PDB file of C-alpha atoms in Angstrom:
ATOM      1  CA  MET A   1       0.045   0.319   0.003  1.00 45.00           C
ATOM      2  CA  GLN A   2       1.425   3.393  -1.035  1.00 43.00           C
ATOM      3  CA  PRO A   3       1.948   6.173   1.714  1.00 43.00           C
ATOM      4  CA  ASN A   4      -1.196   8.300   0.729  1.00 45.00           C
ATOM      5  CA  SER A   5      -3.266   5.183   0.547  1.00 45.00           C
ATOM      6  CA  MET A   6      -2.140   4.226   4.176  1.00 41.00           C
ATOM      7  CA  ALA A   7      -2.703   7.808   5.378  1.00 43.00           C
ATOM      8  CA  SER A   8      -6.303   7.494   3.948  1.00 46.00           C
ATOM      9  CA  ALA A   9      -7.210   3.844   5.319  1.00 44.00           C
ATOM     10  CA  THR A  10      -6.042   5.465   8.882  1.00 43.00           C
ATOM     11  CA  ARG A  11      -8.334   8.740   8.526  1.00 46.00           C
ATOM     12  CA  ALA A  12     -11.286   6.471   7.414  1.00 44.00           C
ATOM     13  CA  ALA A  13     -10.589   4.082  10.568  1.00 43.00           C
ATOM     14  CA  LEU A  14     -10.526   6.884  13.004  1.00 44.00           C
ATOM     15  CA  VAL A  15     -13.574   8.482  11.448  1.00 44.00           C
ATOM     16  CA  ALA A  16     -15.242   5.209  11.658  1.00 41.00           C
ATOM     17  CA  ALA A  17     -14.182   4.512  15.514  1.00 44.00           C
ATOM     18  CA  ALA A  18     -14.795   7.890  16.557  1.00 46.00           C
ATOM     19  CA  PHE A  19     -18.398   8.332  15.105  1.00 43.00           C
ATOM     20  CA  VAL A  20     -19.269   5.359  17.047  1.00 43.00           C
ATOM     21  CA  CYS A  21     -17.245   6.500  20.127  1.00 43.00           C
ATOM     22  CA  LEU A  22     -19.708   9.834  19.613  1.00 46.00           C
ATOM     23  CA  GLY A  23     -22.577   7.839  19.035  1.00 42.00           C
ATOM     24  CA  LEU A  24     -25.052   9.756  20.779  1.00 39.00           C
ATOM     25  CA  CYS A  25     -29.650  18.284  32.284  1.00 35.00           C
ATOM     26  CA  ALA A  26     -28.736  21.277  32.690  1.00 35.00           C
ATOM     27  CA  ALA A  27     -28.385  19.194  29.411  1.00 37.00           C
ATOM     28  CA  ILE A  28     -31.300  16.904  29.762  1.00 37.00           C
ATOM     29  CA  SER A  29     -33.283  20.201  30.881  1.00 38.00           C
ATOM     30  CA  ALA A  30     -32.567  22.564  28.884  1.00 39.00           C
ATOM     31  CA  ALA A  31     -35.057  23.751  26.061  1.00 41.00           C
ATOM     32  CA  PRO A  32     -33.804  25.280  22.772  1.00 45.00           C
ATOM     33  CA  SER A  33     -34.182  28.794  22.583  1.00 43.00           C
ATOM     34  CA  PRO A  34     -35.355  30.984  19.411  1.00 43.00           C
ATOM     35  CA  ALA A  35     -31.539  31.659  18.420  1.00 46.00           C
ATOM     36  CA  GLN A  36     -30.989  28.008  18.848  1.00 50.00           C
ATOM     37  CA  THR A  37     -33.634  26.732  16.341  1.00 48.00           C
ATOM     38  CA  LYS A  38     -33.120  29.711  13.954  1.00 47.00           C
ATOM     39  CA  ASP A  39     -29.647  30.131  14.054  1.00 51.00           C
ATOM     40  CA  THR A  40     -28.463  25.890  13.788  1.00 51.00           C
ATOM     41  CA  VAL A  41     -30.697  24.287  11.468  1.00 54.00           C
ATOM     42  CA  LYS A  42     -33.528  25.202   9.639  1.00 52.00           C
ATOM     43  CA  VAL A  43     -36.421  23.792  11.932  1.00 50.00           C
ATOM     44  CA  LYS A  44     -39.875  22.761  10.646  1.00 56.00           C
ATOM     45  CA  ALA A  45     -42.671  21.771  12.782  1.00 51.00           C
ATOM     46  CA  LYS A  46     -41.468  18.129  13.046  1.00 86.00           C
ATOM     47  CA  ALA A  47     -38.289  18.971  14.708  1.00 95.00           C
ATOM     48  CA  GLU A  48     -37.525  16.288  17.409  1.00 97.00           C
ATOM     49  CA  THR A  49     -35.247  16.318  20.430  1.00 98.00           C
ATOM     50  CA  TYR A  50     -32.430  14.034  20.907  1.00 97.00           C
ATOM     51  CA  TYR A  51     -29.853  13.300  23.138  1.00 97.00           C
ATOM     52  CA  TYR A  52     -26.444  11.389  22.264  1.00 96.00           C
ATOM     53  CA  LEU A  53     -25.000   9.904  24.976  1.00 96.00           C
ATOM     54  CA  VAL A  54     -21.167   8.838  24.817  1.00 95.00           C
ATOM     55  CA  PHE A  55     -19.437   6.780  27.325  1.00 96.00           C
ATOM     56  CA  SER A  56     -15.909   6.969  27.295  1.00 96.00           C
ATOM     57  CA  ASN A  57     -12.557   6.626  29.280  1.00 97.00           C
ATOM     58  CA  PRO A  58      -9.027   8.011  28.814  1.00 98.00           C
ATOM     59  CA  VAL A  59      -6.135   5.505  27.782  1.00 97.00           C
ATOM     60  CA  ALA A  60      -4.271   4.325  31.126  1.00 96.00           C
ATOM     61  CA  GLY A  61      -1.841   7.281  32.631  1.00 97.00           C
ATOM     62  CA  LYS A  62      -3.180   9.883  30.172  1.00 98.00           C
ATOM     63  CA  GLU A  63      -6.856  10.713  32.402  1.00 98.00           C
ATOM     64  CA  ASP A  64      -5.482  14.743  33.199  1.00 98.00           C
ATOM     65  CA  GLU A  65      -4.888  15.377  29.448  1.00 98.00           C
ATOM     66  CA  TYR A  66      -7.849  13.421  28.261  1.00 98.00           C
ATOM     67  CA  ASN A  67      -9.858  15.632  30.512  1.00 98.00           C
ATOM     68  CA  LYS A  68      -8.496  18.795  29.437  1.00 97.00           C
ATOM     69  CA  TRP A  69      -8.807  17.798  25.940  1.00 97.00           C
ATOM     70  CA  TYR A  70     -12.299  17.061  26.471  1.00 97.00           C
ATOM     71  CA  ASP A  71     -13.358  19.930  28.576  1.00 96.00           C
ATOM     72  CA  THR A  72     -11.692  22.604  26.667  1.00 95.00           C
ATOM     73  CA  GLN A  73     -11.722  20.812  23.128  1.00 95.00           C
ATOM     74  CA  HIS A  74     -13.609  18.333  21.938  1.00 96.00           C
ATOM     75  CA  ALA A  75     -17.157  19.040  23.684  1.00 96.00           C
ATOM     76  CA  GLN A  76     -16.751  22.382  22.168  1.00 96.00           C
ATOM     77  CA  ASP A  77     -15.998  21.042  18.794  1.00 96.00           C
ATOM     78  CA  VAL A  78     -18.968  18.345  18.530  1.00 96.00           C
ATOM     79  CA  VAL A  79     -21.471  21.030  20.184  1.00 97.00           C
ATOM     80  CA  ALA A  80     -20.540  23.401  17.227  1.00 96.00           C
ATOM     81  CA  VAL A  81     -22.109  21.485  14.982  1.00 97.00           C
ATOM     82  CA  PRO A  82     -25.390  23.019  13.674  1.00 96.00           C
ATOM     83  CA  GLY A  83     -28.188  21.027  15.254  1.00 97.00           C
ATOM     84  CA  PHE A  84     -26.223  20.432  18.528  1.00 98.00           C
ATOM     85  CA  VAL A  85     -27.878  22.597  21.284  1.00 98.00           C
ATOM     86  CA  THR A  86     -26.039  21.630  24.202  1.00 98.00           C
ATOM     87  CA  ALA A  87     -23.413  19.684  25.973  1.00 98.00           C
ATOM     88  CA  GLN A  88     -22.435  18.583  29.548  1.00 98.00           C
ATOM     89  CA  ARG A  89     -20.005  16.131  30.981  1.00 98.00           C
ATOM     90  CA  PHE A  90     -20.576  13.840  33.404  1.00 98.00           C
ATOM     91  CA  VAL A  91     -18.592  11.238  36.041  1.00 98.00           C
ATOM     92  CA  ALA A  92     -19.624   8.060  37.461  1.00 98.00           C
ATOM     93  CA  SER A  93     -20.989   8.453  40.734  1.00 98.00           C
ATOM     94  CA  GLU A  94     -19.053   7.054  43.616  1.00 96.00           C
ATOM     95  CA  THR A  95     -22.504   6.515  45.178  1.00 97.00           C
ATOM     96  CA  PRO A  96     -24.513   4.326  42.599  1.00 97.00           C
ATOM     97  CA  LEU A  97     -28.256   3.380  43.209  1.00 97.00           C
ATOM     98  CA  ARG A  98     -27.211   0.109  41.755  1.00 95.00           C
ATOM     99  CA  THR A  99     -24.347  -2.364  41.932  1.00 91.00           C
ATOM    100  CA  THR A 100     -24.226  -2.375  37.928  1.00 90.00           C
ATOM    101  CA  THR A 101     -20.661  -1.096  36.260  1.00 93.00           C
ATOM    102  CA  PRO A 102     -21.189   1.847  34.100  1.00 95.00           C
ATOM    103  CA  PRO A 103     -20.242   1.443  30.648  1.00 94.00           C
ATOM    104  CA  ALA A 104     -17.151   3.910  31.155  1.00 96.00           C
ATOM    105  CA  LYS A 105     -15.994   6.400  33.768  1.00 98.00           C
ATOM    106  CA  TYR A 106     -17.053   9.504  31.905  1.00 98.00           C
ATOM    107  CA  LEU A 107     -19.984  10.319  30.013  1.00 98.00           C
ATOM    108  CA  VAL A 108     -21.181  13.412  27.795  1.00 98.00           C
ATOM    109  CA  ILE A 109     -24.650  14.147  26.713  1.00 98.00           C
ATOM    110  CA  TYR A 110     -25.037  16.238  23.752  1.00 98.00           C
ATOM    111  CA  LYS A 111     -28.644  17.358  23.209  1.00 98.00           C
ATOM    112  CA  ILE A 112     -29.481  18.023  19.626  1.00 98.00           C
ATOM    113  CA  VAL A 113     -32.937  19.537  18.114  1.00 98.00           C
ATOM    114  CA  THR A 114     -33.448  18.854  14.491  1.00 97.00           C
ATOM    115  CA  ASP A 115     -35.806  17.730  11.945  1.00 96.00           C
ATOM    116  CA  ASP A 116     -33.390  15.849  10.030  1.00 95.00           C
ATOM    117  CA  LEU A 117     -30.826  13.844  12.136  1.00 95.00           C
ATOM    118  CA  ALA A 118     -29.087  12.025   9.350  1.00 94.00           C
ATOM    119  CA  ALA A 119     -27.900  15.649   8.261  1.00 95.00           C
ATOM    120  CA  VAL A 120     -26.508  16.665  11.717  1.00 96.00           C
ATOM    121  CA  THR A 121     -24.583  13.098  12.129  1.00 94.00           C
ATOM    122  CA  ALA A 122     -23.410  13.424   8.424  1.00 95.00           C
ATOM    123  CA  GLU A 123     -21.848  16.787   9.353  1.00 96.00           C
ATOM    124  CA  VAL A 124     -20.126  15.420  12.536  1.00 94.00           C
ATOM    125  CA  SER A 125     -18.935  12.755  10.219  1.00 92.00           C
ATOM    126  CA  ARG A 126     -17.473  15.264   7.886  1.00 95.00           C
ATOM    127  CA  ARG A 127     -15.848  17.115  10.657  1.00 94.00           C
ATOM    128  CA  LEU A 128     -13.772  14.228  11.823  1.00 91.00           C
ATOM    129  CA  GLU A 129     -12.985  13.161   8.142  1.00 92.00           C
ATOM    130  CA  THR A 130     -11.455  16.881   7.293  1.00 93.00           C
ATOM    131  CA  GLY A 131      -9.918  17.002  10.876  1.00 90.00           C
ATOM    132  CA  MET A 132     -12.079  20.107  11.935  1.00 90.00           C
ATOM    133  CA  THR A 133     -12.886  17.581  14.890  1.00 93.00           C
ATOM    134  CA  VAL A 134      -9.683  16.315  16.224  1.00 92.00           C
ATOM    135  CA  LEU A 135      -9.399  13.271  18.465  1.00 92.00           C
ATOM    136  CA  SER A 136      -6.796  13.375  20.979  1.00 96.00           C
ATOM    137  CA  PRO A 137      -4.629   9.906  21.364  1.00 96.00           C
ATOM    138  CA  THR A 138      -5.649   9.998  25.349  1.00 98.00           C
ATOM    139  CA  PHE A 139      -9.323   8.823  24.024  1.00 97.00           C
ATOM    140  CA  ASP A 140      -9.678   5.012  24.493  1.00 96.00           C
ATOM    141  CA  ARG A 141     -11.641   4.278  21.869  1.00 91.00           C
ATOM    142  CA  ALA A 142     -11.826   0.555  22.493  1.00 91.00           C
ATOM    143  CA  SER A 143     -13.543   1.027  25.754  1.00 91.00           C
ATOM    144  CA  SER A 144     -16.159   3.750  24.006  1.00 91.00           C
ATOM    145  CA  SER A 145     -19.536   3.524  23.029  1.00 90.00           C
ATOM    146  CA  GLY A 146     -22.501   5.944  22.065  1.00 90.00           C
ATOM    147  CA  THR A 147     -26.296   5.772  21.397  1.00 93.00           C
ATOM    148  CA  ILE A 148     -28.782   8.267  20.171  1.00 95.00           C
ATOM    149  CA  TYR A 149     -32.085   8.535  21.927  1.00 96.00           C
ATOM    150  CA  LYS A 150     -34.929  10.617  20.941  1.00 97.00           C
ATOM    151  CA  THR A 151     -37.227  12.241  23.380  1.00 98.00           C
ATOM    152  CA  ILE A 152     -40.862  10.637  23.611  1.00 98.00           C
ATOM    153  CA  SER A 153     -42.110  12.426  26.754  1.00 97.00           C
ATOM    154  CA  PRO A 154     -41.735  15.944  28.115  1.00 97.00           C
ATOM    155  CA  ILE A 155     -39.626  16.575  31.206  1.00 97.00           C
ATOM    156  CA  ILE A 156     -41.946  15.791  34.275  1.00 97.00           C
ATOM    157  CA  ASP A 157     -41.414  17.601  37.488  1.00 97.00           C
ATOM    158  CA  HIS A 158     -40.914  15.751  41.009  1.00 96.00           C
ATOM    159  CA  LYS A 159     -44.359  15.458  42.517  1.00 94.00           C
ATOM    160  CA  GLY A 160     -44.157  14.480  46.392  1.00 91.00           C
ATOM    161  CA  ASP A 161     -42.260  15.095  49.896  1.00 89.00           C
ATOM    162  CA  ALA A 162     -39.791  18.040  49.414  1.00 90.00           C
ATOM    163  CA  PRO A 163     -36.186  17.375  50.548  1.00 91.00           C
ATOM    164  CA  SER A 164     -34.885  18.453  53.854  1.00 90.00           C
ATOM    165  CA  ALA A 165     -32.920  22.095  53.790  1.00 93.00           C
ATOM    166  CA  PRO A 166     -29.535  20.917  52.671  1.00 92.00           C
ATOM    167  CA  LYS A 167     -26.612  21.427  54.930  1.00 93.00           C
ATOM    168  CA  GLY A 168     -23.666  20.750  52.626  1.00 94.00           C
ATOM    169  CA  LYS A 169     -22.501  21.114  49.156  1.00 95.00           C
ATOM    170  CA  VAL A 170     -25.475  20.370  46.662  1.00 97.00           C
ATOM    171  CA  GLU A 171     -24.712  18.452  43.519  1.00 97.00           C
ATOM    172  CA  THR A 172     -26.414  17.540  40.573  1.00 98.00           C
ATOM    173  CA  TYR A 173     -26.725  13.617  39.413  1.00 98.00           C
ATOM    174  CA  TYR A 174     -28.326  11.818  36.602  1.00 98.00           C
ATOM    175  CA  GLN A 175     -29.891   8.372  37.390  1.00 98.00           C
ATOM    176  CA  LEU A 176     -30.051   6.651  34.100  1.00 98.00           C
ATOM    177  CA  VAL A 177     -32.268   3.327  33.475  1.00 97.00           C
ATOM    178  CA  LEU A 178     -32.060   1.763  30.283  1.00 96.00           C
ATOM    179  CA  SER A 179     -34.766  -1.158  29.685  1.00 97.00           C
ATOM    180  CA  ASN A 180     -36.660  -3.327  27.554  1.00 97.00           C
ATOM    181  CA  PRO A 181     -40.202  -4.292  27.337  1.00 97.00           C
ATOM    182  CA  VAL A 182     -41.191  -8.221  27.717  1.00 97.00           C
ATOM    183  CA  ALA A 183     -41.601  -9.277  23.964  1.00 97.00           C
ATOM    184  CA  GLY A 184     -45.040  -8.833  23.174  1.00 97.00           C
ATOM    185  CA  LYS A 185     -46.055  -6.779  26.023  1.00 98.00           C
ATOM    186  CA  GLU A 186     -44.552  -2.886  24.969  1.00 98.00           C
ATOM    187  CA  ASP A 187     -48.025  -1.156  25.236  1.00 98.00           C
ATOM    188  CA  GLU A 188     -48.446  -2.689  28.808  1.00 98.00           C
ATOM    189  CA  TYR A 189     -44.869  -1.506  29.977  1.00 98.00           C
ATOM    190  CA  ASN A 190     -45.179   2.105  28.371  1.00 98.00           C
ATOM    191  CA  ARG A 191     -48.632   2.579  30.350  1.00 98.00           C
ATOM    192  CA  TRP A 192     -47.169   1.227  33.728  1.00 98.00           C
ATOM    193  CA  TYR A 193     -43.819   3.234  33.106  1.00 98.00           C
ATOM    194  CA  GLU A 194     -45.837   6.442  32.537  1.00 97.00           C
ATOM    195  CA  GLN A 195     -48.664   6.502  35.022  1.00 97.00           C
ATOM    196  CA  GLN A 196     -46.941   4.266  37.704  1.00 97.00           C
ATOM    197  CA  HIS A 197     -43.073   3.797  37.829  1.00 97.00           C
ATOM    198  CA  GLY A 198     -41.713   7.145  36.480  1.00 97.00           C
ATOM    199  CA  PRO A 199     -43.971   9.361  38.778  1.00 97.00           C
ATOM    200  CA  ASP A 200     -43.465   6.837  41.712  1.00 97.00           C
ATOM    201  CA  VAL A 201     -39.970   6.972  41.421  1.00 97.00           C
ATOM    202  CA  ALA A 202     -39.696  10.893  40.941  1.00 97.00           C
ATOM    203  CA  SER A 203     -41.760  11.101  43.853  1.00 97.00           C
ATOM    204  CA  VAL A 204     -38.772  10.365  46.521  1.00 97.00           C
ATOM    205  CA  PRO A 205     -37.159  13.656  48.119  1.00 97.00           C
ATOM    206  CA  GLY A 206     -34.382  14.476  45.936  1.00 97.00           C
ATOM    207  CA  PHE A 207     -35.403  13.714  42.603  1.00 98.00           C
ATOM    208  CA  VAL A 208     -36.134  16.958  40.468  1.00 97.00           C
ATOM    209  CA  ASN A 209     -37.734  15.230  37.310  1.00 98.00           C
ATOM    210  CA  TRP A 210     -37.682  12.694  34.875  1.00 98.00           C
ATOM    211  CA  GLN A 211     -38.094  12.190  31.252  1.00 98.00           C
ATOM    212  CA  ARG A 212     -38.615   9.048  29.080  1.00 98.00           C
ATOM    213  CA  LEU A 213     -36.705   8.550  25.513  1.00 97.00           C
ATOM    214  CA  LYS A 214     -36.680   5.764  23.254  1.00 97.00           C
ATOM    215  CA  PHE A 215     -33.542   4.474  20.754  1.00 95.00           C
ATOM    216  CA  ALA A 216     -32.893   6.191  17.881  1.00 92.00           C
ATOM    217  CA  SER A 217     -29.833   5.153  16.171  1.00 86.00           C
ATOM    218  CA  GLY A 218     -26.042   3.778  17.694  1.00 74.00           C
ATOM    219  CA  GLY A 219     -23.795   1.238  17.292  1.00 55.00           C
ATOM    220  CA  THR A 220     -24.010  -1.556  20.052  1.00 51.00           C
ATOM    221  CA  ARG A 221     -20.381  -3.555  21.426  1.00 51.00           C
ATOM    222  CA  GLN A 222     -20.080  -7.349  21.558  1.00 45.00           C
ATOM    223  CA  GLY A 223     -21.492  -8.471  24.774  1.00 46.00           C
ATOM    224  CA  ARG A 224     -23.612  -5.489  25.681  1.00 53.00           C
ATOM    225  CA  ALA A 225     -27.191  -5.233  25.143  1.00 58.00           C
ATOM    226  CA  GLU A 226     -29.101  -2.853  23.258  1.00 84.00           C
ATOM    227  CA  TYR A 227     -32.016  -0.876  25.036  1.00 93.00           C
ATOM    228  CA  GLN A 228     -34.909   0.092  23.319  1.00 95.00           C
ATOM    229  CA  TYR A 229     -35.821   2.700  26.025  1.00 97.00           C
ATOM    230  CA  LEU A 230     -34.119   5.011  28.437  1.00 97.00           C
ATOM    231  CA  VAL A 231     -35.297   6.980  31.527  1.00 98.00           C
ATOM    232  CA  VAL A 232     -33.311   9.916  32.955  1.00 98.00           C
ATOM    233  CA  TYR A 233     -33.967  11.056  36.554  1.00 98.00           C
ATOM    234  CA  LYS A 234     -32.273  14.512  37.692  1.00 98.00           C
ATOM    235  CA  ILE A 235     -31.505  14.482  41.180  1.00 98.00           C
ATOM    236  CA  VAL A 236     -30.014  17.717  43.431  1.00 98.00           C
ATOM    237  CA  THR A 237     -28.995  16.947  46.666  1.00 98.00           C
ATOM    238  CA  ASP A 238     -26.155  17.464  49.251  1.00 97.00           C
ATOM    239  CA  ASN A 239     -26.838  14.013  50.551  1.00 97.00           C
ATOM    240  CA  LEU A 240     -27.268  11.333  47.786  1.00 98.00           C
ATOM    241  CA  PRO A 241     -26.920   8.164  50.144  1.00 97.00           C
ATOM    242  CA  SER A 242     -30.231   9.140  52.042  1.00 97.00           C
ATOM    243  CA  VAL A 243     -31.714   9.936  48.799  1.00 98.00           C
ATOM    244  CA  PHE A 244     -31.109   6.443  47.571  1.00 98.00           C
ATOM    245  CA  ASP A 245     -31.915   5.147  51.362  1.00 98.00           C
ATOM    246  CA  THR A 246     -35.405   6.583  51.114  1.00 97.00           C
ATOM    247  CA  PHE A 247     -35.834   5.328  47.152  1.00 98.00           C
ATOM    248  CA  ARG A 248     -35.074   1.763  48.697  1.00 97.00           C
ATOM    249  CA  GLN A 249     -37.622   1.860  51.803  1.00 97.00           C
ATOM    250  CA  ARG A 250     -39.831   2.825  49.507  1.00 97.00           C
ATOM    251  CA  SER A 251     -39.469   0.703  46.574  1.00 97.00           C
ATOM    252  CA  PRO A 252     -41.104  -2.576  47.623  1.00 96.00           C
ATOM    253  CA  LYS A 253     -44.298  -0.517  47.677  1.00 96.00           C
ATOM    254  CA  MET A 254     -44.090   0.839  44.366  1.00 96.00           C
ATOM    255  CA  ALA A 255     -46.175  -1.336  41.873  1.00 95.00           C
ATOM    256  CA  THR A 256     -44.528  -3.742  39.494  1.00 96.00           C
ATOM    257  CA  SER A 257     -45.127  -4.827  35.850  1.00 98.00           C
ATOM    258  CA  PRO A 258     -44.462  -8.207  34.400  1.00 97.00           C
ATOM    259  CA  ALA A 259     -44.220  -6.112  31.442  1.00 98.00           C
ATOM    260  CA  PHE A 260     -40.758  -4.834  32.739  1.00 98.00           C
ATOM    261  CA  GLY A 261     -37.816  -6.764  30.875  1.00 97.00           C
ATOM    262  CA  GLU A 262     -34.184  -6.408  31.144  1.00 95.00           C
ATOM    263  CA  ASN A 263     -32.901  -3.429  32.692  1.00 96.00           C
ATOM    264  CA  VAL A 264     -29.673  -1.747  33.890  1.00 96.00           C
ATOM    265  CA  GLY A 265     -29.233   1.422  35.798  1.00 97.00           C
ATOM    266  CA  TYR A 266     -26.184   3.916  36.364  1.00 98.00           C
ATOM    267  CA  THR A 267     -25.512   7.117  38.391  1.00 98.00           C
ATOM    268  CA  TYR A 268     -23.405   9.586  36.898  1.00 98.00           C
ATOM    269  CA  LYS A 269     -22.667  13.329  38.777  1.00 98.00           C
ATOM    270  CA  THR A 270     -22.199  16.526  36.642  1.00 98.00           C
ATOM    271  CA  TRP A 271     -18.513  16.999  35.956  1.00 96.00           C
ATOM    272  CA  GLY A 272     -18.534  19.888  34.074  1.00 93.00           C
ATOM    273  CA  PRO A 273     -20.765  23.333  33.285  1.00 95.00           C
ATOM    274  CA  LEU A 274     -23.360  23.234  30.465  1.00 97.00           C
ATOM    275  CA  ILE A 275     -21.978  24.482  27.359  1.00 97.00           C
ATOM    276  CA  GLU A 276     -24.137  26.165  24.820  1.00 97.00           C
ATOM    277  CA  GLY A 277     -23.951  25.378  21.445  1.00 96.00           C
ATOM    278  CA  ASP A 278     -25.102  28.902  20.362  1.00 96.00           C
ATOM    279  CA  GLN A 279     -22.435  30.613  22.375  1.00 96.00           C
ATOM    280  CA  VAL A 280     -19.704  28.207  20.810  1.00 96.00           C
ATOM    281  CA  ARG A 281     -20.786  28.851  17.379  1.00 95.00           C
ATOM    282  CA  ALA A 282     -20.995  32.755  18.081  1.00 95.00           C
ATOM    283  CA  ASP A 283     -17.614  32.743  19.476  1.00 93.00           C
ATOM    284  CA  ARG A 284     -16.219  30.746  16.840  1.00 91.00           C
ATOM    285  CA  VAL A 285     -17.528  33.436  14.226  1.00 93.00           C
ATOM    286  CA  ARG A 286     -16.309  36.233  16.318  1.00 90.00           C
ATOM    287  CA  THR A 287     -12.616  34.430  16.038  1.00 86.00           C
ATOM    288  CA  GLY A 288     -12.814  33.522  12.719  1.00 79.00           C
ATOM    289  CA  ASN A 289     -12.421  29.443  14.230  1.00 74.00           C
ATOM    290  CA  ARG A 290     -15.111  27.492  12.348  1.00 65.00           C
TER     291      ARG A 290
END
């Protein structure tokens, strides 16, 4: 193979791997402003809202460099793509609700609002191919994964007892629950989740809101199940163990459903601030850095 061919093949491999890794709250909670819908993409009446979840790890011994790259360059590069509204990074919580091992230590959630998801993801790919979006060697592609989910419910606020007044530092967490309905019971599963289970869980003091999403696209990794549904619960508290203890006390009294199939849950804590796509794009236009 000639040097130019080798370079092209290498770029293509990096692009393919990166796009899987990018395979798509603060971030979850923010609604698009008029400027976001006007200045990013031509949004029609059928515009949909998506969340692009990317789980990743740093290469061993490169965590500080990885986080610097992600915080100061990569998240901005991705959210600068037209159609992206926000981005926010998270880290696996030291106090999880479940014992399930999370897919990776770090998570970034990108919010996308568009009437043409294929065009948005095509632009992500183009920027990777041309080098506008640069991957760092500190990014462990082998352990990364990403999926895009489409919202199927509004953000629903907590209804129930108010939490106690905070006595320490208040942190924001997200409890991600991925699940599948039992075969042939999807309608029953959806009714139960929307009318009973979601409201029951979100009634626990400390839970702020919740939202349901459904799988839209994304690659799967060998040995990992593909989950059709995602629920994101937002938790704001200075005492996460207490919130989870209350949940466990109430859980036996919550209605269950035989339609609730295979499921996993992961707890992540906010790592960085919410990044606004409009602001990043405006800054890059001003500085000439597209």
